[in-house]
Amino acid sequence: MPREARKLADDAIYHVLNRGNCRMRIFRRAGDFGAFIKLLEEGRKRSGVRVLGYCLMHNHWHLVVWPRRGRDLS
């Protein structure tokens, strides 16, 4: 039985992260970082979610985001 989805507050700041399986690298080449930032910008424009900060590391990334509506985070 799946768990119930988290309730997300409107106009709240969230820390979002993703890590590679078994801490494997997700960014292998220097260009991978730039490609991720480009996709992040495209998603930001499309969704309207404000990106306050990010940190990209070889095996994971962190975002600090501020969606206007909680449901925009998904």
Short mmCIF file of N, CA and C in Angstrom, two decimals:
data_model
loop_
_atom_site.label_atom_id
_atom_site.label_comp_id
_atom_site.label_asym_id
_atom_site.label_seq_id
_atom_site.Cartn_x
_atom_site.Cartn_y
_atom_site.Cartn_z
N MET A 1 0.85 -1.18 0.00
CA MET A 1 0.00 0.00 0.00
C MET A 1 0.90 1.24 0.00
N PRO A 2 0.74 2.13 -0.98
CA PRO A 2 1.58 3.32 -1.03
C PRO A 2 1.25 4.28 0.10
N ARG A 3 2.26 5.06 0.49
CA ARG A 3 2.01 6.03 1.55
C ARG A 3 1.31 7.25 0.97
N GLU A 4 0.64 7.98 1.83
CA GLU A 4 -0.06 9.19 1.42
C GLU A 4 0.96 10.26 1.06
N ALA A 5 0.68 11.02 0.02
CA ALA A 5 1.58 12.09 -0.41
C ALA A 5 1.74 13.13 0.70
N ARG A 6 2.94 13.70 0.78
CA ARG A 6 3.18 14.75 1.77
C ARG A 6 2.33 15.98 1.47
N LYS A 7 1.93 16.65 2.51
CA LYS A 7 1.23 17.93 2.36
C LYS A 7 2.30 19.01 2.20
N LEU A 8 2.18 19.81 1.16
CA LEU A 8 3.16 20.86 0.90
C LEU A 8 2.49 22.22 1.08
N ALA A 9 3.11 23.05 1.89
CA ALA A 9 2.56 24.37 2.17
C ALA A 9 2.81 25.32 1.00
N ASP A 10 1.89 26.23 0.78
CA ASP A 10 2.08 27.27 -0.23
C ASP A 10 3.09 28.29 0.28
N ASP A 11 3.86 28.86 -0.64
CA ASP A 11 4.81 29.94 -0.36
C ASP A 11 5.80 29.58 0.75
N ALA A 12 6.28 28.34 0.73
CA ALA A 12 7.27 27.89 1.71
C ALA A 12 8.57 27.55 0.98
N ILE A 13 9.67 27.57 1.70
CA ILE A 13 10.98 27.28 1.13
C ILE A 13 11.32 25.82 1.43
N TYR A 14 11.84 25.12 0.41
CA TYR A 14 12.15 23.70 0.53
C TYR A 14 13.59 23.41 0.12
N HIS A 15 14.17 22.45 0.79
CA HIS A 15 15.48 21.90 0.43
C HIS A 15 15.20 20.59 -0.29
N VAL A 16 15.65 20.49 -1.53
CA VAL A 16 15.40 19.31 -2.36
C VAL A 16 16.76 18.74 -2.74
N LEU A 17 16.90 17.41 -2.69
CA LEU A 17 18.17 16.82 -3.10
C LEU A 17 17.93 15.51 -3.80
N ASN A 18 18.92 15.09 -4.56
CA ASN A 18 18.89 13.80 -5.21
C ASN A 18 20.31 13.27 -5.26
N ARG A 19 20.44 11.99 -5.00
CA ARG A 19 21.75 11.36 -4.92
C ARG A 19 21.76 10.16 -5.87
N GLY A 20 22.91 9.88 -6.48
CA GLY A 20 23.05 8.71 -7.33
C GLY A 20 22.92 7.43 -6.52
N ASN A 21 22.45 6.37 -7.16
CA ASN A 21 22.36 5.07 -6.48
C ASN A 21 23.73 4.64 -5.99
N CYS A 22 23.78 4.14 -4.77
CA CYS A 22 25.04 3.68 -4.16
C CYS A 22 26.11 4.78 -4.22
N ARG A 23 25.66 6.00 -4.20
CA ARG A 23 26.55 7.18 -4.27
C ARG A 23 27.40 7.21 -5.53
N MET A 24 26.86 6.62 -6.60
CA MET A 24 27.57 6.64 -7.88
C MET A 24 27.49 8.04 -8.48
N ARG A 25 28.45 8.36 -9.33
CA ARG A 25 28.49 9.67 -9.98
C ARG A 25 27.28 9.86 -10.90
N ILE A 26 26.70 11.04 -10.85
CA ILE A 26 25.65 11.41 -11.79
C ILE A 26 26.14 12.47 -12.76
N PHE A 27 27.19 13.16 -12.39
CA PHE A 27 27.85 14.13 -13.27
C PHE A 27 29.25 13.57 -13.57
N ARG A 28 29.45 13.14 -14.79
CA ARG A 28 30.72 12.49 -15.14
C ARG A 28 31.71 13.43 -15.83
N ARG A 29 31.19 14.37 -16.60
CA ARG A 29 32.05 15.30 -17.34
C ARG A 29 31.69 16.74 -16.96
N ALA A 30 32.59 17.65 -17.21
CA ALA A 30 32.34 19.06 -16.89
C ALA A 30 31.07 19.56 -17.57
N GLY A 31 30.80 19.12 -18.79
CA GLY A 31 29.61 19.55 -19.52
C GLY A 31 28.31 19.10 -18.88
N ASP A 32 28.36 18.03 -18.08
CA ASP A 32 27.15 17.55 -17.42
C ASP A 32 26.61 18.59 -16.43
N PHE A 33 27.49 19.30 -15.76
CA PHE A 33 27.07 20.34 -14.82
C PHE A 33 26.32 21.45 -15.57
N GLY A 34 26.88 21.89 -16.69
CA GLY A 34 26.24 22.93 -17.49
C GLY A 34 24.90 22.49 -18.04
N ALA A 35 24.81 21.23 -18.47
CA ALA A 35 23.54 20.71 -18.99
C ALA A 35 22.48 20.69 -17.90
N PHE A 36 22.86 20.32 -16.67
CA PHE A 36 21.92 20.31 -15.56
C PHE A 36 21.41 21.72 -15.28
N ILE A 37 22.32 22.68 -15.27
CA ILE A 37 21.93 24.07 -14.99
C ILE A 37 20.98 24.58 -16.08
N LYS A 38 21.23 24.20 -17.32
CA LYS A 38 20.35 24.60 -18.42
C LYS A 38 18.95 24.01 -18.22
N LEU A 39 18.88 22.73 -17.88
CA LEU A 39 17.58 22.10 -17.62
C LEU A 39 16.88 22.71 -16.41
N LEU A 40 17.65 23.04 -15.39
CA LEU A 40 17.09 23.69 -14.19
C LEU A 40 16.46 25.03 -14.56
N GLU A 41 17.14 25.79 -15.41
CA GLU A 41 16.61 27.09 -15.84
C GLU A 41 15.35 26.92 -16.67
N GLU A 42 15.32 25.94 -17.55
CA GLU A 42 14.12 25.69 -18.36
C GLU A 42 12.94 25.30 -17.45
N GLY A 43 13.19 24.45 -16.48
CA GLY A 43 12.14 24.06 -15.55
C GLY A 43 11.67 25.21 -14.69
N ARG A 44 12.60 26.06 -14.29
CA ARG A 44 12.24 27.24 -13.49
C ARG A 44 11.32 28.16 -14.27
N LYS A 45 11.65 28.39 -15.53
CA LYS A 45 10.82 29.27 -16.36
C LYS A 45 9.43 28.68 -16.57
N ARG A 46 9.36 27.37 -16.80
CA ARG A 46 8.09 26.71 -17.09
C ARG A 46 7.19 26.65 -15.85
N SER A 47 7.77 26.39 -14.69
CA SER A 47 6.98 26.19 -13.48
C SER A 47 6.78 27.45 -12.65
N GLY A 48 7.69 28.41 -12.77
CA GLY A 48 7.61 29.61 -11.95
C GLY A 48 8.16 29.42 -10.55
N VAL A 49 8.72 28.25 -10.26
CA VAL A 49 9.32 28.01 -8.94
C VAL A 49 10.61 28.83 -8.84
N ARG A 50 10.76 29.56 -7.76
CA ARG A 50 11.96 30.38 -7.56
C ARG A 50 13.07 29.51 -7.01
N VAL A 51 14.24 29.58 -7.63
CA VAL A 51 15.41 28.83 -7.19
C VAL A 51 16.29 29.80 -6.42
N LEU A 52 16.44 29.56 -5.12
CA LEU A 52 17.24 30.45 -4.28
C LEU A 52 18.71 30.07 -4.27
N GLY A 53 18.99 28.80 -4.50
CA GLY A 53 20.38 28.35 -4.51
C GLY A 53 20.46 26.91 -4.93
N TYR A 54 21.65 26.52 -5.35
CA TYR A 54 21.88 25.12 -5.71
C TYR A 54 23.34 24.78 -5.47
N CYS A 55 23.59 23.49 -5.32
CA CYS A 55 24.94 22.97 -5.16
C CYS A 55 25.00 21.66 -5.93
N LEU A 56 25.91 21.58 -6.89
CA LEU A 56 26.06 20.37 -7.69
C LEU A 56 27.37 19.72 -7.31
N MET A 57 27.30 18.45 -7.00
CA MET A 57 28.50 17.67 -6.67
C MET A 57 28.49 16.45 -7.59
N HIS A 58 29.59 15.75 -7.68
CA HIS A 58 29.69 14.66 -8.65
C HIS A 58 28.64 13.57 -8.46
N ASN A 59 28.23 13.31 -7.22
CA ASN A 59 27.29 12.21 -6.99
C ASN A 59 25.92 12.65 -6.46
N HIS A 60 25.70 13.95 -6.33
CA HIS A 60 24.39 14.42 -5.88
C HIS A 60 24.24 15.91 -6.12
N TRP A 61 23.00 16.40 -5.93
CA TRP A 61 22.75 17.83 -6.03
C TRP A 61 21.76 18.25 -4.94
N HIS A 62 21.82 19.54 -4.62
CA HIS A 62 20.91 20.17 -3.65
C HIS A 62 20.29 21.39 -4.32
N LEU A 63 19.02 21.62 -4.05
CA LEU A 63 18.34 22.84 -4.48
C LEU A 63 17.64 23.45 -3.28
N VAL A 64 17.62 24.76 -3.22
CA VAL A 64 16.77 25.48 -2.26
C VAL A 64 15.77 26.23 -3.14
N VAL A 65 14.51 25.82 -3.05
CA VAL A 65 13.48 26.36 -3.93
C VAL A 65 12.34 26.95 -3.12
N TRP A 66 11.62 27.85 -3.76
CA TRP A 66 10.53 28.59 -3.12
C TRP A 66 9.32 28.62 -4.07
N PRO A 67 8.53 27.55 -4.11
CA PRO A 67 7.35 27.55 -4.99
C PRO A 67 6.24 28.44 -4.42
N ARG A 68 5.52 29.06 -5.31
CA ARG A 68 4.40 29.88 -4.85
C ARG A 68 3.27 29.01 -4.28
N ARG A 69 3.04 27.86 -4.93
CA ARG A 69 2.05 26.89 -4.45
C ARG A 69 2.79 25.59 -4.15
N GLY A 70 2.45 24.94 -3.07
CA GLY A 70 3.12 23.71 -2.70
C GLY A 70 3.06 22.66 -3.77
N ARG A 71 1.93 22.59 -4.46
CA ARG A 71 1.78 21.55 -5.51
C ARG A 71 2.71 21.77 -6.69
N ASP A 72 3.26 22.98 -6.84
CA ASP A 72 4.22 23.25 -7.93
C ASP A 72 5.53 22.52 -7.70
N LEU A 73 5.80 22.11 -6.49
CA LEU A 73 7.06 21.44 -6.19
C LEU A 73 7.15 20.07 -6.85
N SER A 74 6.04 19.36 -6.96
CA SER A 74 6.09 18.02 -7.55
C SER A 74 6.43 18.10 -9.02
#
